[in-house]
Structure formats: C-alpha cells, structure tokens
Amino acid sequence: MDTIFALASARGKAGVAVVRISGPQAHAAVASLCALPQDRRAAVRKLVWRGEVLDQVLVIIFAAGHSFTDEAMAELHLHGSLASTAAVSNALIDFGLRIADPGEFTRRALENGKLDLSQVEGLADLIDAETEVQRRQAMGVFSGSLRVKADTIKAHLVRASALVAALIDFSDEELPGDLLKDIMGNIEFACGALAPEIHGVRIAERIRDGFEVAIIGAPNVGKSTLLNVLAGRDAAITSSTAGTTRDVIEVRMDIGGLAVTLLDTAGLRETDDPIEAVGVERARQRAAVADLRLVLVDDNTQDFHRLSPGDLLVRTKADLGAGPAGSLAVSALTGQGVAELIAAVSVELSQRAAGAATATRQRHRVAIEHAWGSLESARTELEHGAARLEIAAEHLRAATRALDSLVGRVDVEDLLDQIFSSFCIGK
C-alpha cells in the first residue's frame, strides 16, 4: 500500500501548517528528516533533507492501530509559509511518498474499520457545518448514533429471523412459547424505531442543506429593502420603480443556529412585460417549495397571498402606521420590529427542526424506507401462516441488509467515490 501525505490545514499563509502522513513508510519518511519522538508525544525537531534545514517543526507519530486511519501515521506542524510547506512536500515526494487523493485518509479509516460509512458522512457534514445546529447534528452522526440505532434494530430482526428459521426447520418439533407472537413483537419494535426516522429524516436533511425562507408580496412592498436589512448589506437593488427585482436573489444567514437561505422574489402581480412575467412565475415557484414564506403587506396592499401553516404575515413600513391584526410590524428605515421578525422565524424553524431524525441524508432515507417496506411485507406474509414462512424470512433478510447499508456493511462501492470526492485533500 502506498504511503500518502497531504496538507491537512488550510492552504495559504498561516501561523502553522499541518502535514499529515499515513501508510507503512510514514515513520521511515519522518526518520529520514529528523529523529523520531516517542509515540504520541509531541517533540520539536529540525527537518533536514540532503544537508539542508527545511524548517523547525513539531513532530507527532502514531503507531499502527492507534491512529485515525489505523495505519502508521505522522503529523508535521510546520511554520505556515508557502515556502516551508512546499520544501517539506518536495522532500517527502523525493523519499517516495505520494500526495493523497481527496478524502483518502478518511477512506482508509473506513476500509480499516476505524469508521463506518455513516460516521464518514457525519465527518463530512462536520467539516461543512456552518451553524451550531448543523455542528451538533453532524457530531451526533460522526459519534456513531446512527450505527447504534441501526444495530439495536438489527438485533431484533436477527432474533425474528432466527425464530422464523426455527419454525421452518423444526416444524415437526415441539417448540417453546408462542414463537409467532415473539416474531411479531420484534418486527413491531423495529417498525416503531424506524417510524420517527422516516418522518424526521427530511427535517434533518433541511438542517444539513439549510432552510429556505421566501420573502413574497406585491411590487414596492419593501421585499428587497427588508432583505438588505436582514443581510446587513446591499444584496438586492432597491427602487421605487415596480418590477425592479426580476430574478430570485439568495442570501445565506445563520438564524438561531440554523442555516437559512432568504429568497427575495419578484413582486407578485399581473404584467405585460415578458421578462418581469418570467420573474413573477419564478417567484411563485420558489415560494411554493420554500420551507417558510414571509408575506409582506403595506398600506397599498389590496389583498395578500393566502398564508400556509407556519407562514408569517409581515407589515412593512411600520413607522408610517399600524398593520393588519396578527401581523409582525417592521420598518427597514428605523429597524423597528426586525429583531422580533428574526426571532419569529427562528422559533418557527426551530420547532420544525425539533422533529429531526438521527438519519440525515437521502441515502439514509431510502435505506430506512426500504427496511420499513420489507418489514411490512414480512408481517403480511406471517399473517398468512406457515405456508409463507420462507417468503417472510427473505423479507426479514432484505430489511437487515437495508439497515446494514446505512453503515456500509454491504457493498456500497458505487457511493464511495461520490462521498469522498467532497472531502478536502488532507482529510
């Protein structure tokens, strides 16, 4: 197996740059540059290659079986200049090491049994986390919560499968207890554990990807102005001319620890302008699929878009007068009510996020739904009695394989390249 290395810290000038090395020649490569320190004990060393001092660094080595990849590893904490990093990298290449592919360190951890597939995905999400809620969710998956849940459910399915096998193989024997009732009880437990995952995985996906909040209303009601105030910058062009906003403008924000994308949309009205008409139609489409809509009204609004459950009615230009009953009053000019609006959005989205599942990805959802469907089929076959026990056993095996796919215990090779391509080189 090749010994690989990569810069594990951010590229560019920095106080410290960390070079990570993994593979059978990791310690030999470091020994060619300096005296090796004790295992997992940091030591200051001068790196010397071909008689030239490259840098004075902090060196840490890890024995095989006691590292992130489970292989012999080393870390070199360099001074973070581009020149130092390049000099050390060139020396390692001269020694015979190669630069790691994206995600190759984590892939080796997976292949060597240090992480399961769900933990790898959790690690990827942890690296990409922008908000506190995303961090907590990713940390839960990285810590193995999905594996623990899958193993708990699987234990009950294994028990059910064993009992079905007993009914098939020893039908002429006297078997203790009501085995069919025991089998059904294990299936019921598994279905009960999967149910909240099926219902909550889409919310968990929204936490990962971010919620979308569409700002909608008639032209000149103050949508773009409100977006700019919430974003703290001029993200959208504002004008007294109706129809200025033609396309959907997106601004990413952190609201209450949740990643939120605000959408400024074209004013909803009938128009003969073909370009504006396209913008209005796009606005309607994006608003329809958004997680939440802020419906803006002012004194000139004759009527307003019908609210969906959870949508917020927002009275703009509140410094000029009172708005409709039950509306939030804001003024982009004075800042009145803006904090209350943000708080209301935070409360609404936080309530939805509270229903998030342990599973966080579409792949997880597909596997869980497959397991659920197989269990329903197994239960149906068992209700038909002994004649269909073998079919029920196959459905139980299918449900178990679906759970195993969550953590990579079955062949998921087709997923790996896609997953690891999103990792940075040094991870």
C-alpha positions as a LaTeX table, in Angstrom:
\begin{tabular}{lrrr}
\hline
Residue & $x$ (\AA) & $y$ (\AA) & $z$ (\AA) \\
\hline
Met1 & 0.00 & 0.00 & 0.00 \\
Asp2 & 1.22 & 3.49 & $-0.84$ \\
Thr3 & 2.24 & 5.88 & 1.88 \\
Ile4 & 0.41 & 9.15 & 1.38 \\
Phe5 & 0.73 & 12.69 & 2.66 \\
Ala6 & $-1.16$ & 15.94 & 2.36 \\
Leu7 & $-1.58$ & 19.37 & 3.86 \\
Ala8 & $-4.31$ & 18.89 & 6.47 \\
Ser9 & $-4.70$ & 22.57 & 7.34 \\
Ala10 & $-6.00$ & 25.39 & 5.15 \\
Arg11 & $-3.94$ & 26.39 & 2.16 \\
Gly12 & $-2.14$ & 29.69 & 2.11 \\
Lys13 & $-0.08$ & 31.67 & 4.61 \\
Ala14 & $-0.80$ & 30.82 & 8.26 \\
Gly15 & 0.83 & 30.58 & 11.67 \\
Val16 & 1.00 & 26.79 & 11.46 \\
Ala17 & 0.61 & 24.33 & 8.58 \\
Val18 & $-0.06$ & 20.66 & 9.37 \\
Val19 & 1.22 & 17.94 & 7.03 \\
Arg20 & $-0.31$ & 14.52 & 7.65 \\
Ile21 & 1.38 & 11.27 & 6.58 \\
Ser22 & $-0.15$ & 7.77 & 6.62 \\
Gly23 & 0.99 & 4.35 & 5.47 \\
Pro24 & 3.70 & 1.72 & 6.01 \\
Gln25 & 6.55 & 4.14 & 5.28 \\
Ala26 & 5.20 & 7.03 & 7.36 \\
His27 & 7.67 & 6.67 & 10.23 \\
Ala28 & 10.58 & 5.92 & 7.91 \\
Ala29 & 9.84 & 9.08 & 5.94 \\
Val30 & 9.91 & 11.19 & 9.12 \\
Ala31 & 13.05 & 9.39 & 10.31 \\
Ser32 & 14.77 & 10.46 & 7.09 \\
Leu33 & 14.16 & 14.08 & 8.11 \\
Cys34 & 14.70 & 14.00 & 11.89 \\
Ala35 & 14.99 & 11.80 & 14.97 \\
Leu36 & 11.67 & 10.16 & 15.77 \\
Pro37 & 9.94 & 11.21 & 19.01 \\
Gln38 & 8.11 & 8.77 & 21.27 \\
Asp39 & 4.75 & 7.51 & 20.05 \\
Arg40 & 2.01 & 10.14 & 20.53 \\
Arg41 & 4.42 & 12.53 & 22.25 \\
Ala42 & 4.93 & 15.88 & 20.52 \\
Ala43 & 8.57 & 16.97 & 20.11 \\
Val44 & 10.34 & 19.88 & 18.43 \\
Arg45 & 12.66 & 18.78 & 15.63 \\
Lys46 & 14.67 & 20.32 & 12.82 \\
Leu47 & 13.78 & 18.78 & 9.49 \\
Val48 & 16.94 & 18.21 & 7.43 \\
Trp49 & 16.90 & 16.88 & 3.88 \\
Arg50 & 20.08 & 16.36 & 1.90 \\
Gly51 & 22.04 & 18.51 & 4.27 \\
Glu52 & 19.63 & 21.44 & 4.21 \\
Val53 & 17.49 & 22.52 & 7.17 \\
Leu54 & 13.92 & 22.81 & 5.86 \\
Asp55 & 12.13 & 24.02 & 9.00 \\
Gln56 & 11.92 & 23.64 & 12.76 \\
Val57 & 8.67 & 21.85 & 13.46 \\
Leu58 & 6.54 & 19.97 & 15.95 \\
Val59 & 6.52 & 16.22 & 15.19 \\
Ile60 & 3.96 & 13.64 & 16.37 \\
Ile61 & 3.96 & 9.98 & 15.35 \\
Phe62 & 1.23 & 7.38 & 15.80 \\
Ala63 & 1.76 & 3.62 & 15.78 \\
Ala64 & $-0.42$ & 1.41 & 13.60 \\
Gly65 & $-3.65$ & 0.66 & 15.42 \\
His66 & $-3.55$ & 3.94 & 17.34 \\
Ser67 & $-4.22$ & 6.47 & 14.58 \\
Phe68 & $-7.11$ & 7.96 & 12.66 \\
Thr69 & $-6.51$ & 5.63 & 9.68 \\
Asp70 & $-5.40$ & 2.65 & 11.84 \\
Glu71 & $-2.10$ & 2.78 & 9.91 \\
Ala72 & 1.27 & 4.15 & 10.98 \\
Met73 & 0.84 & 7.92 & 10.84 \\
Ala74 & 2.74 & 11.13 & 11.49 \\
Glu75 & 1.97 & 14.82 & 11.66 \\
Leu76 & 4.42 & 17.63 & 10.97 \\
His77 & 3.35 & 21.02 & 12.33 \\
Leu78 & 5.34 & 23.46 & 10.19 \\
His79 & 5.64 & 27.20 & 10.15 \\
Gly80 & 2.77 & 28.09 & 7.86 \\
Ser81 & 4.56 & 29.69 & 4.93 \\
Leu82 & 4.03 & 28.52 & 1.39 \\
Ala83 & 7.78 & 28.00 & 1.01 \\
Ser84 & 8.08 & 25.77 & 4.10 \\
Thr85 & 5.13 & 23.65 & 3.04 \\
Ala86 & 6.50 & 23.27 & $-0.48$ \\
Ala87 & 10.01 & 22.36 & 0.75 \\
Val88 & 8.74 & 19.62 & 3.08 \\
Ser89 & 6.32 & 18.32 & 0.45 \\
Asn90 & 9.10 & 18.05 & $-2.12$ \\
Ala91 & 11.28 & 16.17 & 0.37 \\
Leu92 & 8.50 & 13.66 & 1.06 \\
Ile93 & 7.96 & 13.15 & $-2.67$ \\
Asp94 & 11.69 & 12.59 & $-3.12$ \\
Phe95 & 11.53 & 9.95 & $-0.39$ \\
Gly96 & 8.84 & 8.11 & $-2.39$ \\
Leu97 & 5.56 & 9.24 & $-0.87$ \\
Arg98 & 2.65 & 10.46 & $-2.95$ \\
Ile99 & 0.08 & 13.21 & $-2.37$ \\
Ala100 & $-3.22$ & 11.86 & $-1.05$ \\
Asp101 & $-6.41$ & 11.93 & $-3.09$ \\
Pro102 & $-9.43$ & 13.85 & $-1.74$ \\
Gly103 & $-10.77$ & 12.06 & 1.34 \\
Glu104 & $-8.17$ & 9.29 & 1.14 \\
Phe105 & $-7.25$ & 9.45 & 4.83 \\
Thr106 & $-10.89$ & 9.03 & 5.80 \\
Arg107 & $-11.38$ & 6.32 & 3.19 \\
Arg108 & $-8.54$ & 4.35 & 4.72 \\
Ala109 & $-10.13$ & 4.80 & 8.15 \\
Leu110 & $-13.32$ & 3.30 & 6.69 \\
Glu111 & $-11.54$ & 0.42 & 4.98 \\
Asn112 & $-9.57$ & $-0.35$ & 8.13 \\
Gly113 & $-12.67$ & $-0.39$ & 10.32 \\
Lys114 & $-11.98$ & 2.80 & 12.29 \\
Leu115 & $-15.14$ & 4.46 & 10.98 \\
Asp116 & $-18.36$ & 3.17 & 9.44 \\
Leu117 & $-19.95$ & 4.77 & 6.39 \\
Ser118 & $-22.43$ & 6.84 & 8.38 \\
Gln119 & $-19.58$ & 8.22 & 10.52 \\
Val120 & $-17.72$ & 9.18 & 7.35 \\
Glu121 & $-20.77$ & 11.11 & 6.20 \\
Gly122 & $-21.05$ & 12.70 & 9.64 \\
Leu123 & $-17.42$ & 13.78 & 9.43 \\
Ala124 & $-18.04$ & 15.33 & 6.01 \\
Asp125 & $-21.02$ & 17.22 & 7.42 \\
Leu126 & $-18.98$ & 18.32 & 10.44 \\
Ile127 & $-16.32$ & 19.80 & 8.15 \\
Asp128 & $-19.02$ & 21.62 & 6.16 \\
Ala129 & $-21.05$ & 22.75 & 9.20 \\
Glu130 & $-21.79$ & 26.49 & 9.17 \\
Thr131 & $-24.12$ & 26.75 & 12.16 \\
Glu132 & $-24.38$ & 25.38 & 15.68 \\
Val133 & $-27.35$ & 23.13 & 14.89 \\
Gln134 & $-25.55$ & 21.70 & 11.88 \\
Arg135 & $-22.49$ & 21.05 & 14.04 \\
Arg136 & $-24.50$ & 19.23 & 16.71 \\
Gln137 & $-26.32$ & 17.13 & 14.14 \\
Ala138 & $-23.11$ & 16.21 & 12.32 \\
Met139 & $-21.33$ & 15.44 & 15.59 \\
Gly140 & $-24.11$ & 13.04 & 16.57 \\
Val141 & $-23.75$ & 11.06 & 13.34 \\
Phe142 & $-19.94$ & 11.18 & 13.50 \\
Ser143 & $-20.10$ & 9.85 & 17.07 \\
Gly144 & $-21.93$ & 6.76 & 15.82 \\
Ser145 & $-25.55$ & 7.47 & 16.81 \\
Leu146 & $-26.93$ & 6.11 & 13.53 \\
Arg147 & $-24.86$ & 2.94 & 13.83 \\
Val148 & $-26.09$ & 2.38 & 17.40 \\
Lys149 & $-29.72$ & 2.77 & 16.32 \\
Ala150 & $-29.24$ & 0.50 & 13.30 \\
Asp151 & $-27.53$ & $-2.17$ & 15.43 \\
Thr152 & $-30.32$ & $-2.04$ & 18.03 \\
Ile153 & $-32.99$ & $-2.56$ & 15.39 \\
Lys154 & $-30.92$ & $-5.21$ & 13.63 \\
Ala155 & $-30.64$ & $-7.24$ & 16.84 \\
His156 & $-34.42$ & $-7.56$ & 16.92 \\
Leu157 & $-34.54$ & $-8.54$ & 13.25 \\
Val158 & $-31.88$ & $-11.19$ & 13.79 \\
Arg159 & $-33.97$ & $-12.56$ & 16.65 \\
Ala160 & $-37.08$ & $-12.59$ & 14.44 \\
Ser161 & $-35.18$ & $-14.26$ & 11.59 \\
Ala162 & $-33.84$ & $-16.95$ & 13.92 \\
Leu163 & $-37.33$ & $-17.72$ & 15.18 \\
Val164 & $-38.72$ & $-17.89$ & 11.64 \\
Ala165 & $-35.90$ & $-20.29$ & 10.74 \\
Ala166 & $-36.82$ & $-22.40$ & 13.75 \\
Leu167 & $-40.42$ & $-22.58$ & 12.60 \\
Ile168 & $-39.28$ & $-23.61$ & 9.12 \\
Asp169 & $-36.60$ & $-26.14$ & 10.11 \\
Phe170 & $-38.24$ & $-27.69$ & 13.16 \\
Ser171 & $-41.91$ & $-27.58$ & 12.27 \\
Asp172 & $-42.29$ & $-31.17$ & 13.48 \\
Glu173 & $-40.65$ & $-30.44$ & 16.83 \\
Glu174 & $-42.34$ & $-29.09$ & 19.91 \\
Leu175 & $-41.08$ & $-25.51$ & 20.23 \\
Pro176 & $-41.47$ & $-23.45$ & 23.42 \\
Gly177 & $-43.83$ & $-20.50$ & 23.67 \\
Asp178 & $-45.73$ & $-18.62$ & 21.06 \\
Leu179 & $-42.96$ & $-18.09$ & 18.53 \\
Leu180 & $-45.14$ & $-16.23$ & 16.06 \\
Lys181 & $-46.10$ & $-13.71$ & 18.72 \\
Asp182 & $-42.42$ & $-13.27$ & 19.60 \\
Ile183 & $-41.55$ & $-12.74$ & 15.93 \\
Met184 & $-44.29$ & $-10.16$ & 15.50 \\
Gly185 & $-43.14$ & $-8.39$ & 18.67 \\
Asn186 & $-39.62$ & $-7.99$ & 17.29 \\
Ile187 & $-40.96$ & $-6.70$ & 13.98 \\
Glu188 & $-43.20$ & $-4.24$ & 15.81 \\
Phe189 & $-40.22$ & $-2.97$ & 17.79 \\
Ala190 & $-38.23$ & $-2.45$ & 14.58 \\
Cys191 & $-41.12$ & $-0.63$ & 12.88 \\
Gly192 & $-41.61$ & 1.56 & 15.95 \\
Ala193 & $-37.92$ & 2.52 & 15.93 \\
Leu194 & $-37.91$ & 3.25 & 12.20 \\
Ala195 & $-41.08$ & 5.35 & 12.19 \\
Pro196 & $-39.57$ & 8.55 & 13.68 \\
Glu197 & $-36.60$ & 8.20 & 11.33 \\
Ile198 & $-38.87$ & 8.07 & 8.29 \\
His199 & $-40.83$ & 11.11 & 9.46 \\
Gly200 & $-37.82$ & 13.09 & 10.66 \\
Val201 & $-35.13$ & 12.44 & 8.07 \\
Arg202 & $-36.41$ & 15.15 & 5.71 \\
Ile203 & $-36.13$ & 17.70 & 8.52 \\
Ala204 & $-32.59$ & 16.50 & 9.21 \\
Glu205 & $-31.83$ & 16.96 & 5.51 \\
Arg206 & $-33.09$ & 20.54 & 5.73 \\
Ile207 & $-30.81$ & 21.18 & 8.70 \\
Arg208 & $-27.88$ & 19.88 & 6.65 \\
Asp209 & $-28.72$ & 21.83 & 3.49 \\
Gly210 & $-30.39$ & 24.83 & 5.10 \\
Phe211 & $-33.99$ & 26.02 & 5.26 \\
Glu212 & $-35.37$ & 28.33 & 2.57 \\
Val213 & $-37.41$ & 31.37 & 3.57 \\
Ala214 & $-39.11$ & 33.22 & 0.71 \\
Ile215 & $-39.98$ & 36.90 & 1.00 \\
Ile216 & $-43.08$ & 37.48 & $-1.13$ \\
Gly217 & $-45.58$ & 40.26 & $-1.73$ \\
Ala218 & $-46.76$ & 42.88 & $-4.18$ \\
Pro219 & $-44.31$ & 45.18 & $-6.00$ \\
Asn220 & $-42.81$ & 48.01 & $-3.90$ \\
Val221 & $-43.97$ & 46.47 & $-0.64$ \\
Gly222 & $-40.38$ & 46.50 & 0.63 \\
Lys223 & $-39.14$ & 42.97 & $-0.02$ \\
Ser224 & $-35.67$ & 43.89 & $-1.28$ \\
Thr225 & $-35.23$ & 46.57 & 1.38 \\
Leu226 & $-36.08$ & 44.06 & 4.12 \\
Leu227 & $-33.67$ & 41.51 & 2.62 \\
Asn228 & $-30.87$ & 44.08 & 2.70 \\
Val229 & $-31.60$ & 44.92 & 6.34 \\
Leu230 & $-31.63$ & 41.25 & 7.35 \\
Ala231 & $-28.45$ & 40.55 & 5.38 \\
Gly232 & $-26.69$ & 43.65 & 6.70 \\
Arg233 & $-25.61$ & 44.64 & 3.19 \\
Asp234 & $-27.00$ & 45.73 & $-0.16$ \\
Ala235 & $-27.68$ & 42.26 & $-1.55$ \\
Ala236 & $-30.61$ & 43.40 & $-3.69$ \\
Ile237 & $-31.22$ & 46.52 & $-5.77$ \\
Thr238 & $-34.00$ & 48.69 & $-4.35$ \\
Ser239 & $-36.02$ & 51.17 & $-6.37$ \\
Ser240 & $-39.41$ & 52.86 & $-6.32$ \\
Thr241 & $-39.95$ & 51.50 & $-9.83$ \\
Ala242 & $-42.20$ & 48.45 & $-9.72$ \\
Gly243 & $-40.73$ & 45.27 & $-11.20$ \\
Thr244 & $-37.08$ & 46.07 & $-10.35$ \\
Thr245 & $-36.47$ & 42.56 & $-8.99$ \\
Arg246 & $-36.66$ & 40.15 & $-11.91$ \\
Asp247 & $-34.87$ & 37.05 & $-10.58$ \\
Val248 & $-34.70$ & 35.32 & $-7.22$ \\
Ile249 & $-31.90$ & 36.73 & $-5.04$ \\
Glu250 & $-30.48$ & 34.43 & $-2.35$ \\
Val251 & $-28.74$ & 35.40 & 0.89 \\
Arg252 & $-27.35$ & 32.80 & 3.31 \\
Met253 & $-27.79$ & 33.52 & 7.02 \\
Asp254 & $-27.48$ & 31.91 & 10.45 \\
Ile255 & $-30.76$ & 32.32 & 12.33 \\
Gly256 & $-30.93$ & 30.75 & 15.76 \\
Gly257 & $-28.16$ & 28.31 & 14.89 \\
Leu258 & $-29.94$ & 27.17 & 11.73 \\
Ala259 & $-28.65$ & 27.70 & 8.20 \\
Val260 & $-31.27$ & 29.77 & 6.36 \\
Thr261 & $-31.35$ & 31.00 & 2.78 \\
Leu262 & $-33.50$ & 34.10 & 2.35 \\
Leu263 & $-35.12$ & 34.46 & $-1.07$ \\
Asp264 & $-36.00$ & 37.90 & $-2.42$ \\
Thr265 & $-38.57$ & 37.37 & $-5.13$ \\
Ala266 & $-40.19$ & 39.44 & $-7.85$ \\
Gly267 & $-43.34$ & 41.36 & $-6.89$ \\
Leu268 & $-46.45$ & 39.26 & $-7.42$ \\
Arg269 & $-48.67$ & 41.00 & $-9.94$ \\
Glu270 & $-50.07$ & 40.64 & $-13.42$ \\
Thr271 & $-47.76$ & 42.21 & $-16.00$ \\
Asp272 & $-47.43$ & 42.58 & $-19.78$ \\
Asp273 & $-43.63$ & 42.73 & $-19.54$ \\
Pro274 & $-42.47$ & 39.27 & $-20.69$ \\
Ile275 & $-39.23$ & 39.43 & $-18.67$ \\
Glu276 & $-40.99$ & 40.52 & $-15.49$ \\
Ala277 & $-43.61$ & 37.81 & $-16.09$ \\
Val278 & $-40.84$ & 35.20 & $-16.04$ \\
Gly279 & $-39.58$ & 36.65 & $-12.77$ \\
Val280 & $-43.07$ & 36.56 & $-11.24$ \\
Glu281 & $-43.52$ & 32.93 & $-12.27$ \\
Arg282 & $-40.13$ & 32.00 & $-10.82$ \\
Ala283 & $-41.09$ & 33.80 & $-7.63$ \\
Arg284 & $-44.30$ & 31.78 & $-7.36$ \\
Gln285 & $-42.46$ & 28.51 & $-7.98$ \\
Arg286 & $-39.66$ & 29.14 & $-5.47$ \\
Ala287 & $-42.09$ & 30.42 & $-2.85$ \\
Ala288 & $-44.24$ & 27.32 & $-3.27$ \\
Val289 & $-41.38$ & 24.96 & $-2.39$ \\
Ala290 & $-39.78$ & 27.15 & 0.29 \\
Asp291 & $-39.93$ & 25.96 & 3.89 \\
Leu292 & $-41.41$ & 29.25 & 5.11 \\
Arg293 & $-42.85$ & 32.37 & 3.49 \\
Leu294 & $-42.74$ & 35.91 & 4.81 \\
Val295 & $-45.82$ & 37.53 & 3.26 \\
Leu296 & $-45.24$ & 41.31 & 3.16 \\
Val297 & $-48.07$ & 43.85 & 3.08 \\
Asp298 & $-48.32$ & 47.64 & 3.42 \\
Asp299 & $-50.99$ & 50.36 & 3.25 \\
Asn300 & $-51.28$ & 49.96 & $-0.51$ \\
Thr301 & $-51.82$ & 46.21 & $-0.44$ \\
Gln302 & $-55.35$ & 45.40 & $-1.54$ \\
Asp303 & $-55.10$ & 41.75 & $-0.57$ \\
Phe304 & $-52.29$ & 39.36 & 0.25 \\
His305 & $-51.12$ & 35.91 & $-0.64$ \\
Arg306 & $-53.04$ & 33.23 & 1.27 \\
Leu307 & $-50.96$ & 32.04 & 4.21 \\
Ser308 & $-49.88$ & 28.44 & 4.58 \\
Pro309 & $-49.50$ & 26.95 & 8.07 \\
Gly310 & $-46.44$ & 28.49 & 9.70 \\
Asp311 & $-46.12$ & 31.39 & 7.24 \\
Leu312 & $-45.65$ & 34.85 & 8.74 \\
Leu313 & $-47.65$ & 37.96 & 7.79 \\
Val314 & $-45.32$ & 40.96 & 7.93 \\
Arg315 & $-46.45$ & 44.60 & 7.86 \\
Thr316 & $-43.73$ & 46.75 & 6.28 \\
Lys317 & $-43.15$ & 50.49 & 6.65 \\
Ala318 & $-44.37$ & 50.20 & 10.25 \\
Asp319 & $-43.06$ & 53.68 & 11.01 \\
Leu320 & $-45.93$ & 55.02 & 8.88 \\
Gly321 & $-48.80$ & 53.29 & 10.71 \\
Ala322 & $-50.32$ & 50.09 & 12.10 \\
Gly323 & $-50.73$ & 46.92 & 10.07 \\
Pro324 & $-53.30$ & 44.11 & 9.85 \\
Ala325 & $-54.20$ & 42.27 & 13.05 \\
Gly326 & $-51.86$ & 39.38 & 13.75 \\
Ser327 & $-49.07$ & 40.73 & 11.56 \\
Leu328 & $-45.49$ & 41.46 & 12.53 \\
Ala329 & $-44.73$ & 45.16 & 12.09 \\
Val330 & $-41.28$ & 46.07 & 10.75 \\
Ser331 & $-39.60$ & 49.17 & 9.42 \\
Ala332 & $-36.48$ & 48.79 & 7.33 \\
Leu333 & $-35.89$ & 52.52 & 7.74 \\
Thr334 & $-35.81$ & 52.60 & 11.54 \\
Gly335 & $-35.14$ & 48.93 & 12.32 \\
Gln336 & $-38.40$ & 48.66 & 14.25 \\
Gly337 & $-39.58$ & 45.05 & 14.60 \\
Val338 & $-36.66$ & 43.50 & 12.70 \\
Ala339 & $-35.33$ & 41.67 & 15.78 \\
Glu340 & $-38.85$ & 40.40 & 16.52 \\
Leu341 & $-39.19$ & 39.16 & 12.94 \\
Ile342 & $-35.90$ & 37.27 & 13.14 \\
Ala343 & $-36.99$ & 35.78 & 16.47 \\
Ala344 & $-40.31$ & 34.67 & 14.96 \\
Val345 & $-38.54$ & 32.99 & 12.03 \\
Ser346 & $-36.14$ & 31.33 & 14.46 \\
Val347 & $-38.98$ & 29.98 & 16.62 \\
Glu348 & $-40.91$ & 28.61 & 13.65 \\
Leu349 & $-37.90$ & 26.87 & 12.08 \\
Ser350 & $-36.62$ & 25.61 & 15.44 \\
Gln351 & $-39.98$ & 23.95 & 16.08 \\
Arg352 & $-39.67$ & 22.16 & 12.76 \\
Ala353 & $-36.05$ & 21.22 & 13.41 \\
Ala354 & $-37.05$ & 19.63 & 16.71 \\
Gly355 & $-38.52$ & 16.73 & 14.74 \\
Ala356 & $-35.21$ & 15.85 & 13.07 \\
Ala357 & $-34.21$ & 12.20 & 12.88 \\
Thr358 & $-30.87$ & 10.55 & 13.57 \\
Ala359 & $-30.60$ & 9.83 & 9.85 \\
Thr360 & $-29.62$ & 12.90 & 7.85 \\
Arg361 & $-29.27$ & 12.06 & 4.17 \\
Gln362 & $-31.35$ & 10.95 & 1.22 \\
Arg363 & $-29.33$ & 7.73 & 1.13 \\
His364 & $-30.32$ & 7.05 & 4.73 \\
Arg365 & $-33.97$ & 7.79 & 3.96 \\
Val366 & $-34.01$ & 5.37 & 1.02 \\
Ala367 & $-32.43$ & 2.60 & 3.11 \\
Ile368 & $-34.84$ & 3.15 & 6.01 \\
Glu369 & $-37.87$ & 3.22 & 3.74 \\
His370 & $-36.64$ & 0.01 & 2.10 \\
Ala371 & $-36.25$ & $-1.63$ & 5.52 \\
Trp372 & $-39.72$ & $-0.44$ & 6.55 \\
Gly373 & $-41.29$ & $-1.78$ & 3.35 \\
Ser374 & $-39.60$ & $-5.15$ & 3.79 \\
Leu375 & $-40.84$ & $-5.40$ & 7.37 \\
Glu376 & $-44.39$ & $-4.60$ & 6.28 \\
Ser377 & $-44.13$ & $-7.34$ & 3.66 \\
Ala378 & $-42.75$ & $-9.79$ & 6.24 \\
Arg379 & $-45.62$ & $-9.01$ & 8.58 \\
Thr380 & $-48.16$ & $-9.59$ & 5.80 \\
Glu381 & $-46.63$ & $-12.96$ & 4.91 \\
Leu382 & $-46.58$ & $-14.07$ & 8.54 \\
Glu383 & $-50.26$ & $-13.28$ & 8.85 \\
His384 & $-50.92$ & $-15.90$ & 6.17 \\
Gly385 & $-49.46$ & $-18.62$ & 8.38 \\
Ala386 & $-46.84$ & $-21.35$ & 7.95 \\
Ala387 & $-47.23$ & $-21.61$ & 4.19 \\
Arg388 & $-45.36$ & $-18.34$ & 3.63 \\
Leu389 & $-42.66$ & $-18.52$ & 6.28 \\
Glu390 & $-39.83$ & $-18.74$ & 3.75 \\
Ile391 & $-41.05$ & $-15.61$ & 1.94 \\
Ala392 & $-41.30$ & $-13.79$ & 5.28 \\
Ala393 & $-37.74$ & $-14.88$ & 6.09 \\
Glu394 & $-36.50$ & $-13.35$ & 2.84 \\
His395 & $-38.23$ & $-10.05$ & 3.61 \\
Leu396 & $-36.57$ & $-10.00$ & 7.04 \\
Arg397 & $-33.20$ & $-10.58$ & 5.39 \\
Ala398 & $-33.90$ & $-7.71$ & 2.99 \\
Ala399 & $-34.74$ & $-5.41$ & 5.91 \\
Thr400 & $-31.50$ & $-6.41$ & 7.65 \\
Arg401 & $-29.47$ & $-5.74$ & 4.50 \\
Ala402 & $-31.07$ & $-2.30$ & 4.19 \\
Leu403 & $-30.03$ & $-1.47$ & 7.77 \\
Asp404 & $-26.52$ & $-2.76$ & 7.10 \\
Ser405 & $-26.26$ & $-0.45$ & 4.08 \\
Leu406 & $-26.68$ & 2.54 & 6.43 \\
Val407 & $-23.28$ & 1.90 & 7.97 \\
Gly408 & $-21.57$ & 0.30 & 4.96 \\
Arg409 & $-21.67$ & $-3.35$ & 5.94 \\
Val410 & $-22.86$ & $-4.32$ & 2.46 \\
Asp411 & $-21.44$ & $-3.38$ & $-0.90$ \\
Val412 & $-21.67$ & 0.39 & $-1.28$ \\
Glu413 & $-18.66$ & 0.85 & $-3.56$ \\
Asp414 & $-20.70$ & 2.90 & $-6.02$ \\
Leu415 & $-21.28$ & 5.51 & $-3.29$ \\
Leu416 & $-17.72$ & 5.89 & $-2.08$ \\
Asp417 & $-16.22$ & 7.91 & $-4.92$ \\
Gln418 & $-19.06$ & 10.44 & $-4.70$ \\
Ile419 & $-18.78$ & 10.73 & $-0.91$ \\
Phe420 & $-15.02$ & 11.11 & $-0.73$ \\
Ser421 & $-14.77$ & 13.48 & $-3.69$ \\
Ser422 & $-16.33$ & 16.17 & $-1.47$ \\
Phe423 & $-13.58$ & 15.89 & 1.15 \\
Cys424 & $-10.56$ & 18.15 & 1.28 \\
Ile425 & $-7.21$ & 16.58 & 0.31 \\
Gly426 & $-5.82$ & 16.35 & 3.86 \\
Lys427 & $-8.87$ & 14.58 & 5.27 \\
\hline
\end{tabular}
